[in-house]
Amino acid sequence: MEGPIGVIDSGVGGLTVVKEMLNRLPNEPIVYIGDDARCPYGPRSTQEVRKFTMEMASALSKMGIKMLVIACNTATAVALDEVREHFSFPVVGVIVPGARGAVKASGTGNIAVLGTVGTINSGAYDDAIHALLPDATVHPLACPEFVPIVESGLYKSKSAGDIVAKSLVGLTGKDFDVAILGCTHYPLVQHHIQAHLPANVNIISSAVETVSDVESILLSTNSMRVEGSKVAPIFYTTGEIQQFHSIVEDWLSIDEPDVRHIVL
Ligand code: DGL
């Protein structure tokens, strides 16, 4: 298989998975679409999220990708099967990898899941965790305020910390030793989340395990790019180029990233 790896998200959240890809698979070309103009997906209907996800996958399919990473939990929860059925390239989601990372990290089997309303309501994490650990106790918490903080670029602000603190009150009195960041935007507010959870809680994002799945597929299909010069990732957004650009610069430490506008 030739071509870049496609990565999609409702916005900038998938950059948290791209960051791990750039570390572990530095020779792989990446083409990313963030649907910032229609973000957040969390409060949208299943039908809408499926339609938007298919639109992004189709756009990347036309660009000749060899694999697709749905770096969005909300889209993975409701659209992964449909995308897999429709396209011939391998498609990786983030929920099973995230659940696997959490189960590995938990000593007690008591796991909190932070996610969007769509992801939490889908029950996809409960299913994925229980498939691996039938006796697990899952504490789901929808945190709809987090994605807007990240998309607006305010994730480092003091007010972001206050909003995170207020949301996490929903976990007060619950016993857990692992919290999954069940939304790819959340690693950008991880420092705030960490500050408001008990110190013994291990915070897991799905990025590490997701990239392990990507790597296994590249190896098993003999399609890892091992030679040639590094290719800079290309980022498409349906929204504001400037805002996307500054979040890529900040989060991925890339100077002058190649950010383009796309209409889906
Ligand atoms: N990054 C998406 C996720 O992982 C954000 C969802 C949203 O747009 O609300 O679920």
PDB file of C-alpha atoms and ligand atoms in Angstrom:
ATOM      1  CA  MET A   1       0.000   0.000   0.000  1.00  0.00           C
ATOM      2  CA  GLU A   2       1.218   3.448  -0.915  1.00  0.00           C
ATOM      3  CA  GLY A   3       0.007   6.906  -0.014  1.00  0.00           C
ATOM      4  CA  PRO A   4      -0.358   8.930   3.161  1.00  0.00           C
ATOM      5  CA  ILE A   5      -2.213   7.956   6.323  1.00  0.00           C
ATOM      6  CA  GLY A   6      -5.462   9.897   6.609  1.00  0.00           C
ATOM      7  CA  VAL A   7      -6.531  11.230  10.001  1.00  0.00           C
ATOM      8  CA  ILE A   8      -9.911  12.798  10.727  1.00  0.00           C
ATOM      9  CA  ASP A   9     -11.569  14.568  13.627  1.00  0.00           C
ATOM     10  CA  SER A  10     -14.355  17.041  14.230  1.00  0.00           C
ATOM     11  CA  GLY A  11     -11.630  19.655  14.778  1.00  0.00           C
ATOM     12  CA  VAL A  12      -8.178  19.949  16.320  1.00  0.00           C
ATOM     13  CA  GLY A  13      -8.584  17.008  18.736  1.00  0.00           C
ATOM     14  CA  GLY A  14      -7.101  14.456  16.362  1.00  0.00           C
ATOM     15  CA  LEU A  15      -3.832  16.384  16.541  1.00  0.00           C
ATOM     16  CA  THR A  16      -3.259  14.588  19.850  1.00  0.00           C
ATOM     17  CA  VAL A  17      -3.103  11.329  17.888  1.00  0.00           C
ATOM     18  CA  VAL A  18      -0.992  12.945  15.146  1.00  0.00           C
ATOM     19  CA  LYS A  19       1.503  14.016  17.819  1.00  0.00           C
ATOM     20  CA  GLU A  20       2.018  10.377  18.792  1.00  0.00           C
ATOM     21  CA  MET A  21       2.213   9.340  15.113  1.00  0.00           C
ATOM     22  CA  LEU A  22       4.924  11.922  14.414  1.00  0.00           C
ATOM     23  CA  ASN A  23       6.938  10.557  17.357  1.00  0.00           C
ATOM     24  CA  ARG A  24       6.592   6.884  16.560  1.00  0.00           C
ATOM     25  CA  LEU A  25       6.155   6.816  12.769  1.00  0.00           C
ATOM     26  CA  PRO A  26       8.184   9.820  11.621  1.00  0.00           C
ATOM     27  CA  ASN A  27       8.528   8.654   8.013  1.00  0.00           C
ATOM     28  CA  GLU A  28       4.812   8.308   7.368  1.00  0.00           C
ATOM     29  CA  PRO A  29       3.162  11.092   5.379  1.00  0.00           C
ATOM     30  CA  ILE A  30      -0.021  12.306   7.085  1.00  0.00           C
ATOM     31  CA  VAL A  31      -2.990  14.130   5.668  1.00  0.00           C
ATOM     32  CA  TYR A  32      -5.455  15.433   8.238  1.00  0.00           C
ATOM     33  CA  ILE A  33      -8.960  16.824   8.050  1.00  0.00           C
ATOM     34  CA  GLY A  34     -10.490  18.737  10.963  1.00  0.00           C
ATOM     35  CA  ASP A  35     -14.148  19.606  10.499  1.00  0.00           C
ATOM     36  CA  ASP A  36     -13.841  22.691  12.697  1.00  0.00           C
ATOM     37  CA  ALA A  37     -16.669  24.506  10.930  1.00  0.00           C
ATOM     38  CA  ARG A  38     -19.126  21.876  12.222  1.00  0.00           C
ATOM     39  CA  CYS A  39     -17.417  21.133  15.549  1.00  0.00           C
ATOM     40  CA  PRO A  40     -18.511  19.997  18.119  1.00  0.00           C
ATOM     41  CA  TYR A  41     -19.873  16.637  17.006  1.00  0.00           C
ATOM     42  CA  GLY A  42     -20.649  15.615  20.593  1.00  0.00           C
ATOM     43  CA  PRO A  43     -24.158  17.123  20.758  1.00  0.00           C
ATOM     44  CA  ARG A  44     -25.109  16.123  17.170  1.00  0.00           C
ATOM     45  CA  SER A  45     -27.364  13.265  16.093  1.00  0.00           C
ATOM     46  CA  THR A  46     -25.924   9.899  15.126  1.00  0.00           C
ATOM     47  CA  GLN A  47     -27.067  10.449  11.531  1.00  0.00           C
ATOM     48  CA  GLU A  48     -25.261  13.776  11.262  1.00  0.00           C
ATOM     49  CA  VAL A  49     -22.023  12.445  12.744  1.00  0.00           C
ATOM     50  CA  ARG A  50     -22.133   9.457  10.355  1.00  0.00           C
ATOM     51  CA  LYS A  51     -22.736  11.730   7.352  1.00  0.00           C
ATOM     52  CA  PHE A  52     -19.916  14.146   8.266  1.00  0.00           C
ATOM     53  CA  THR A  53     -17.512  11.286   8.984  1.00  0.00           C
ATOM     54  CA  MET A  54     -18.272   9.681   5.624  1.00  0.00           C
ATOM     55  CA  GLU A  55     -17.675  13.040   3.914  1.00  0.00           C
ATOM     56  CA  MET A  56     -14.216  13.353   5.455  1.00  0.00           C
ATOM     57  CA  ALA A  57     -13.353   9.723   4.676  1.00  0.00           C
ATOM     58  CA  SER A  58     -14.486  10.197   1.047  1.00  0.00           C
ATOM     59  CA  ALA A  59     -12.380  13.344   0.634  1.00  0.00           C
ATOM     60  CA  LEU A  60      -9.295  11.492   1.919  1.00  0.00           C
ATOM     61  CA  SER A  61     -10.074   8.434  -0.173  1.00  0.00           C
ATOM     62  CA  LYS A  62      -9.900  10.669  -3.260  1.00  0.00           C
ATOM     63  CA  MET A  63      -6.460  11.825  -2.096  1.00  0.00           C
ATOM     64  CA  GLY A  64      -5.259   8.210  -2.199  1.00  0.00           C
ATOM     65  CA  ILE A  65      -4.721   7.387   1.496  1.00  0.00           C
ATOM     66  CA  LYS A  66      -3.502   3.902   2.419  1.00  0.00           C
ATOM     67  CA  MET A  67      -5.176   3.874   5.843  1.00  0.00           C
ATOM     68  CA  LEU A  68      -7.624   5.984   7.830  1.00  0.00           C
ATOM     69  CA  VAL A  69      -7.480   6.848  11.516  1.00  0.00           C
ATOM     70  CA  ILE A  70     -10.779   8.110  12.921  1.00  0.00           C
ATOM     71  CA  ALA A  71      -9.119  10.207  15.626  1.00  0.00           C
ATOM     72  CA  CYS A  72     -12.472  11.190  17.087  1.00  0.00           C
ATOM     73  CA  ASN A  73     -14.255   9.150  19.723  1.00  0.00           C
ATOM     74  CA  THR A  74     -17.684  10.521  18.857  1.00  0.00           C
ATOM     75  CA  ALA A  75     -17.259   9.513  15.201  1.00  0.00           C
ATOM     76  CA  THR A  76     -15.664   6.181  16.115  1.00  0.00           C
ATOM     77  CA  ALA A  77     -18.610   5.393  18.404  1.00  0.00           C
ATOM     78  CA  VAL A  78     -21.239   5.743  15.704  1.00  0.00           C
ATOM     79  CA  ALA A  79     -19.536   5.573  12.295  1.00  0.00           C
ATOM     80  CA  LEU A  80     -16.590   3.153  12.476  1.00  0.00           C
ATOM     81  CA  ASP A  81     -18.498   0.133  11.103  1.00  0.00           C
ATOM     82  CA  GLU A  82     -20.042   2.082   8.241  1.00  0.00           C
ATOM     83  CA  VAL A  83     -16.702   3.588   7.176  1.00  0.00           C
ATOM     84  CA  ARG A  84     -15.044   0.151   7.335  1.00  0.00           C
ATOM     85  CA  GLU A  85     -17.754  -1.376   5.171  1.00  0.00           C
ATOM     86  CA  HIS A  86     -17.568   1.381   2.605  1.00  0.00           C
ATOM     87  CA  PHE A  87     -13.839   1.692   1.942  1.00  0.00           C
ATOM     88  CA  SER A  88     -11.198  -0.883   1.100  1.00  0.00           C
ATOM     89  CA  PHE A  89      -8.349   0.705   3.111  1.00  0.00           C
ATOM     90  CA  PRO A  90      -7.889  -0.290   6.788  1.00  0.00           C
ATOM     91  CA  VAL A  91      -9.733   1.951   9.259  1.00  0.00           C
ATOM     92  CA  VAL A  92      -8.575   2.413  12.866  1.00  0.00           C
ATOM     93  CA  GLY A  93     -10.799   3.905  15.574  1.00  0.00           C
ATOM     94  CA  VAL A  94      -9.801   5.219  18.992  1.00  0.00           C
ATOM     95  CA  ILE A  95     -12.250   3.577  21.407  1.00  0.00           C
ATOM     96  CA  VAL A  96     -11.025  -0.034  21.548  1.00  0.00           C
ATOM     97  CA  PRO A  97      -7.393   1.166  21.843  1.00  0.00           C
ATOM     98  CA  GLY A  98      -8.391   3.624  24.606  1.00  0.00           C
ATOM     99  CA  ALA A  99     -10.262   0.911  26.503  1.00  0.00           C
ATOM    100  CA  ARG A 100      -7.292  -1.436  26.141  1.00  0.00           C
ATOM    101  CA  GLY A 101      -4.898   1.200  27.525  1.00  0.00           C
ATOM    102  CA  ALA A 102      -7.192   1.832  30.485  1.00  0.00           C
ATOM    103  CA  VAL A 103      -7.669  -1.844  31.321  1.00  0.00           C
ATOM    104  CA  LYS A 104      -3.898  -2.381  31.189  1.00  0.00           C
ATOM    105  CA  ALA A 105      -3.308   0.591  33.506  1.00  0.00           C
ATOM    106  CA  SER A 106      -6.014  -0.178  36.066  1.00  0.00           C
ATOM    107  CA  GLY A 107      -5.234  -2.235  39.130  1.00  0.00           C
ATOM    108  CA  THR A 108      -8.806  -2.205  40.461  1.00  0.00           C
ATOM    109  CA  GLY A 109     -10.953  -2.400  37.314  1.00  0.00           C
ATOM    110  CA  ASN A 110     -12.701   0.816  38.374  1.00  0.00           C
ATOM    111  CA  ILE A 111     -12.424   3.146  35.402  1.00  0.00           C
ATOM    112  CA  ALA A 112     -13.791   6.643  34.785  1.00  0.00           C
ATOM    113  CA  VAL A 113     -14.550   7.659  31.201  1.00  0.00           C
ATOM    114  CA  LEU A 114     -14.659  11.337  30.249  1.00  0.00           C
ATOM    115  CA  GLY A 115     -16.202  11.989  26.841  1.00  0.00           C
ATOM    116  CA  THR A 116     -18.647  13.956  24.759  1.00  0.00           C
ATOM    117  CA  VAL A 117     -22.389  13.517  25.200  1.00  0.00           C
ATOM    118  CA  GLY A 118     -22.473  11.447  21.984  1.00  0.00           C
ATOM    119  CA  THR A 119     -19.677   9.117  23.074  1.00  0.00           C
ATOM    120  CA  ILE A 120     -21.020   8.644  26.599  1.00  0.00           C
ATOM    121  CA  ASN A 121     -24.595   8.048  25.387  1.00  0.00           C
ATOM    122  CA  SER A 122     -23.411   5.499  22.825  1.00  0.00           C
ATOM    123  CA  GLY A 123     -22.103   3.230  25.609  1.00  0.00           C
ATOM    124  CA  ALA A 124     -19.189   2.339  23.320  1.00  0.00           C
ATOM    125  CA  TYR A 125     -16.598   2.603  26.098  1.00  0.00           C
ATOM    126  CA  ASP A 126     -18.673   0.500  28.504  1.00  0.00           C
ATOM    127  CA  ASP A 127     -18.896  -2.194  25.832  1.00  0.00           C
ATOM    128  CA  ALA A 128     -15.210  -2.030  24.907  1.00  0.00           C
ATOM    129  CA  ILE A 129     -14.052  -2.103  28.548  1.00  0.00           C
ATOM    130  CA  HIS A 130     -16.398  -4.934  29.535  1.00  0.00           C
ATOM    131  CA  ALA A 131     -15.331  -6.978  26.499  1.00  0.00           C
ATOM    132  CA  LEU A 132     -11.802  -6.881  27.922  1.00  0.00           C
ATOM    133  CA  LEU A 133     -12.650  -6.975  31.620  1.00  0.00           C
ATOM    134  CA  PRO A 134     -16.179  -8.257  32.322  1.00  0.00           C
ATOM    135  CA  ASP A 135     -16.029  -7.318  36.035  1.00  0.00           C
ATOM    136  CA  ALA A 136     -14.958  -3.722  35.420  1.00  0.00           C
ATOM    137  CA  THR A 137     -16.911  -0.865  36.972  1.00  0.00           C
ATOM    138  CA  VAL A 138     -17.226   2.058  34.594  1.00  0.00           C
ATOM    139  CA  HIS A 139     -18.021   5.614  35.695  1.00  0.00           C
ATOM    140  CA  PRO A 140     -18.970   7.629  32.586  1.00  0.00           C
ATOM    141  CA  LEU A 141     -19.021  11.423  32.636  1.00  0.00           C
ATOM    142  CA  ALA A 142     -20.025  13.683  29.745  1.00  0.00           C
ATOM    143  CA  CYS A 143     -17.962  16.899  29.670  1.00  0.00           C
ATOM    144  CA  PRO A 144     -19.548  19.009  26.895  1.00  0.00           C
ATOM    145  CA  GLU A 145     -17.705  22.181  27.918  1.00  0.00           C
ATOM    146  CA  PHE A 146     -14.205  20.863  27.169  1.00  0.00           C
ATOM    147  CA  VAL A 147     -14.249  20.788  23.345  1.00  0.00           C
ATOM    148  CA  PRO A 148     -15.264  24.474  22.966  1.00  0.00           C
ATOM    149  CA  ILE A 149     -12.413  25.492  25.319  1.00  0.00           C
ATOM    150  CA  VAL A 150      -9.925  23.663  23.108  1.00  0.00           C
ATOM    151  CA  GLU A 151     -11.337  24.790  19.758  1.00  0.00           C
ATOM    152  CA  SER A 152     -11.275  28.415  20.887  1.00  0.00           C
ATOM    153  CA  GLY A 153      -7.586  28.112  21.811  1.00  0.00           C
ATOM    154  CA  LEU A 154      -8.302  28.949  25.483  1.00  0.00           C
ATOM    155  CA  TYR A 155      -7.091  25.618  26.836  1.00  0.00           C
ATOM    156  CA  LYS A 156      -4.233  27.126  28.834  1.00  0.00           C
ATOM    157  CA  SER A 157      -6.321  29.808  30.532  1.00  0.00           C
ATOM    158  CA  LYS A 158      -7.312  29.992  34.192  1.00  0.00           C
ATOM    159  CA  SER A 159     -11.004  30.021  33.208  1.00  0.00           C
ATOM    160  CA  ALA A 160     -10.449  26.686  31.416  1.00  0.00           C
ATOM    161  CA  GLY A 161      -9.230  25.271  34.732  1.00  0.00           C
ATOM    162  CA  ASP A 162     -12.379  26.522  36.480  1.00  0.00           C
ATOM    163  CA  ILE A 163     -14.644  24.954  33.847  1.00  0.00           C
ATOM    164  CA  VAL A 164     -12.806  21.637  34.063  1.00  0.00           C
ATOM    165  CA  ALA A 165     -13.015  21.688  37.873  1.00  0.00           C
ATOM    166  CA  LYS A 166     -16.781  22.246  37.745  1.00  0.00           C
ATOM    167  CA  SER A 167     -17.348  19.384  35.289  1.00  0.00           C
ATOM    168  CA  LEU A 168     -15.282  16.927  37.294  1.00  0.00           C
ATOM    169  CA  VAL A 169     -17.511  17.420  40.337  1.00  0.00           C
ATOM    170  CA  GLY A 170     -19.610  14.733  38.611  1.00  0.00           C
ATOM    171  CA  LEU A 171     -17.016  12.158  39.684  1.00  0.00           C
ATOM    172  CA  THR A 172     -16.981  13.155  43.360  1.00  0.00           C
ATOM    173  CA  GLY A 173     -17.365  10.145  45.627  1.00  0.00           C
ATOM    174  CA  LYS A 174     -16.668   7.665  42.814  1.00  0.00           C
ATOM    175  CA  ASP A 175     -13.861   5.189  43.275  1.00  0.00           C
ATOM    176  CA  PHE A 176     -11.525   4.738  40.272  1.00  0.00           C
ATOM    177  CA  ASP A 177      -7.807   4.453  39.618  1.00  0.00           C
ATOM    178  CA  VAL A 178      -7.840   5.251  35.897  1.00  0.00           C
ATOM    179  CA  ALA A 179      -9.579   8.002  33.933  1.00  0.00           C
ATOM    180  CA  ILE A 180      -9.794   7.676  30.144  1.00  0.00           C
ATOM    181  CA  LEU A 181      -9.691  10.846  28.093  1.00  0.00           C
ATOM    182  CA  GLY A 182     -12.461   9.552  25.838  1.00  0.00           C
ATOM    183  CA  CYS A 183     -12.294  12.535  23.506  1.00  0.00           C
ATOM    184  CA  THR A 184      -9.211  13.369  21.498  1.00  0.00           C
ATOM    185  CA  HIS A 185      -9.542  17.064  22.359  1.00  0.00           C
ATOM    186  CA  TYR A 186      -9.085  16.398  26.080  1.00  0.00           C
ATOM    187  CA  PRO A 187      -5.280  15.888  26.196  1.00  0.00           C
ATOM    188  CA  LEU A 188      -5.027  19.641  25.564  1.00  0.00           C
ATOM    189  CA  VAL A 189      -6.718  20.227  28.941  1.00  0.00           C
ATOM    190  CA  GLN A 190      -5.058  17.244  30.626  1.00  0.00           C
ATOM    191  CA  HIS A 191      -3.058  19.478  32.998  1.00  0.00           C
ATOM    192  CA  HIS A 192      -6.340  20.925  34.301  1.00  0.00           C
ATOM    193  CA  ILE A 193      -7.953  17.469  34.547  1.00  0.00           C
ATOM    194  CA  GLN A 194      -4.944  16.096  36.415  1.00  0.00           C
ATOM    195  CA  ALA A 195      -5.073  19.006  38.854  1.00  0.00           C
ATOM    196  CA  HIS A 196      -8.684  18.232  39.794  1.00  0.00           C
ATOM    197  CA  LEU A 197      -8.566  14.440  40.108  1.00  0.00           C
ATOM    198  CA  PRO A 198      -7.030  12.527  43.030  1.00  0.00           C
ATOM    199  CA  ALA A 199      -3.251  12.201  42.673  1.00  0.00           C
ATOM    200  CA  ASN A 200      -3.405   8.375  42.445  1.00  0.00           C
ATOM    201  CA  VAL A 201      -5.568   8.455  39.301  1.00  0.00           C
ATOM    202  CA  ASN A 202      -3.744   7.467  36.131  1.00  0.00           C
ATOM    203  CA  ILE A 203      -4.947   9.449  33.105  1.00  0.00           C
ATOM    204  CA  ILE A 204      -4.995   7.534  29.831  1.00  0.00           C
ATOM    205  CA  SER A 205      -5.472   8.927  26.343  1.00  0.00           C
ATOM    206  CA  SER A 206      -6.116   6.619  23.417  1.00  0.00           C
ATOM    207  CA  ALA A 207      -3.279   8.054  21.314  1.00  0.00           C
ATOM    208  CA  VAL A 208      -0.528   5.631  22.388  1.00  0.00           C
ATOM    209  CA  GLU A 209      -2.578   2.461  21.861  1.00  0.00           C
ATOM    210  CA  THR A 210      -4.156   3.782  18.660  1.00  0.00           C
ATOM    211  CA  VAL A 211      -0.744   4.382  17.131  1.00  0.00           C
ATOM    212  CA  SER A 212       0.273   0.854  18.179  1.00  0.00           C
ATOM    213  CA  ASP A 213      -2.672  -0.418  16.099  1.00  0.00           C
ATOM    214  CA  VAL A 214      -1.619   1.762  13.158  1.00  0.00           C
ATOM    215  CA  GLU A 215       1.915   0.410  13.423  1.00  0.00           C
ATOM    216  CA  SER A 216       0.724  -3.233  13.546  1.00  0.00           C
ATOM    217  CA  ILE A 217      -1.361  -2.737  10.415  1.00  0.00           C
ATOM    218  CA  LEU A 218       1.535  -1.077   8.583  1.00  0.00           C
ATOM    219  CA  LEU A 219       3.761  -4.005   9.524  1.00  0.00           C
ATOM    220  CA  SER A 220       1.259  -6.752   8.736  1.00  0.00           C
ATOM    221  CA  THR A 221       0.396  -5.219   5.352  1.00  0.00           C
ATOM    222  CA  ASN A 222       4.030  -4.498   4.597  1.00  0.00           C
ATOM    223  CA  SER A 223       3.224  -0.860   3.952  1.00  0.00           C
ATOM    224  CA  MET A 224       5.404   1.002   6.420  1.00  0.00           C
ATOM    225  CA  ARG A 225       7.389   3.745   4.713  1.00  0.00           C
ATOM    226  CA  VAL A 226      10.973   3.080   5.740  1.00  0.00           C
ATOM    227  CA  GLU A 227      12.975   5.134   3.302  1.00  0.00           C
ATOM    228  CA  GLY A 228      12.872   8.485   1.579  1.00  0.00           C
ATOM    229  CA  SER A 229      12.951  11.940   3.082  1.00  0.00           C
ATOM    230  CA  LYS A 230      10.452  13.007   5.706  1.00  0.00           C
ATOM    231  CA  VAL A 231       7.267  14.523   4.347  1.00  0.00           C
ATOM    232  CA  ALA A 232       5.594  17.334   6.287  1.00  0.00           C
ATOM    233  CA  PRO A 233       1.982  16.623   7.251  1.00  0.00           C
ATOM    234  CA  ILE A 234      -0.778  18.445   5.412  1.00  0.00           C
ATOM    235  CA  PHE A 235      -3.646  19.760   7.506  1.00  0.00           C
ATOM    236  CA  TYR A 236      -7.045  20.627   6.078  1.00  0.00           C
ATOM    237  CA  THR A 237      -9.698  22.430   8.062  1.00  0.00           C
ATOM    238  CA  THR A 238     -13.258  23.290   7.151  1.00  0.00           C
ATOM    239  CA  GLY A 239     -12.947  26.245   9.547  1.00  0.00           C
ATOM    240  CA  GLU A 240     -10.585  29.138  10.232  1.00  0.00           C
ATOM    241  CA  ILE A 241      -7.065  28.522   8.930  1.00  0.00           C
ATOM    242  CA  GLN A 242      -5.430  30.974  11.367  1.00  0.00           C
ATOM    243  CA  GLN A 243      -6.868  29.396  14.511  1.00  0.00           C
ATOM    244  CA  PHE A 244      -6.004  25.882  13.316  1.00  0.00           C
ATOM    245  CA  HIS A 245      -2.516  27.045  12.366  1.00  0.00           C
ATOM    246  CA  SER A 246      -1.753  28.424  15.805  1.00  0.00           C
ATOM    247  CA  ILE A 247      -2.995  25.278  17.585  1.00  0.00           C
ATOM    248  CA  VAL A 248      -0.827  23.087  15.290  1.00  0.00           C
ATOM    249  CA  GLU A 249       2.192  25.306  16.000  1.00  0.00           C
ATOM    250  CA  ASP A 250       1.589  25.193  19.728  1.00  0.00           C
ATOM    251  CA  TRP A 251       0.591  21.539  20.159  1.00  0.00           C
ATOM    252  CA  LEU A 252       2.816  19.878  17.558  1.00  0.00           C
ATOM    253  CA  SER A 253       5.682  22.391  17.695  1.00  0.00           C
ATOM    254  CA  ILE A 254       5.753  22.627  13.901  1.00  0.00           C
ATOM    255  CA  ASP A 255       6.933  25.957  12.495  1.00  0.00           C
ATOM    256  CA  GLU A 256       4.932  27.181   9.537  1.00  0.00           C
ATOM    257  CA  PRO A 257       2.676  24.104   9.249  1.00  0.00           C
ATOM    258  CA  ASP A 258       0.927  23.478   5.936  1.00  0.00           C
ATOM    259  CA  VAL A 259      -2.700  24.304   6.799  1.00  0.00           C
ATOM    260  CA  ARG A 260      -5.255  24.531   3.995  1.00  0.00           C
ATOM    261  CA  HIS A 261      -8.967  25.105   3.738  1.00  0.00           C
ATOM    262  CA  ILE A 262     -11.277  22.365   2.505  1.00  0.00           C
ATOM    263  CA  VAL A 263     -14.959  22.315   1.619  1.00  0.00           C
ATOM    264  CA  LEU A 264     -16.601  18.952   2.196  1.00  0.00           C
TER     265      LEU A 264
HETATM  266  N1  DGL B   1     -12.353  14.916  19.270  1.00  0.00           N
HETATM  267  C1  DGL B   1     -13.728  14.522  19.279  1.00  0.00           C
HETATM  268  C2  DGL B   1     -13.891  13.241  20.082  1.00  0.00           C
HETATM  269  O1  DGL B   1     -12.908  12.558  20.307  1.00  0.00           O
HETATM  270  C3  DGL B   1     -14.501  15.724  19.733  1.00  0.00           C
HETATM  271  C4  DGL B   1     -15.931  15.592  19.688  1.00  0.00           C
HETATM  272  C5  DGL B   1     -16.718  16.807  19.398  1.00  0.00           C
HETATM  273  O2  DGL B   1     -16.538  17.392  18.337  1.00  0.00           O
HETATM  274  O3  DGL B   1     -17.601  17.091  20.222  1.00  0.00           O
HETATM  275  O4  DGL B   1     -14.967  12.839  20.445  1.00  0.00           O
END
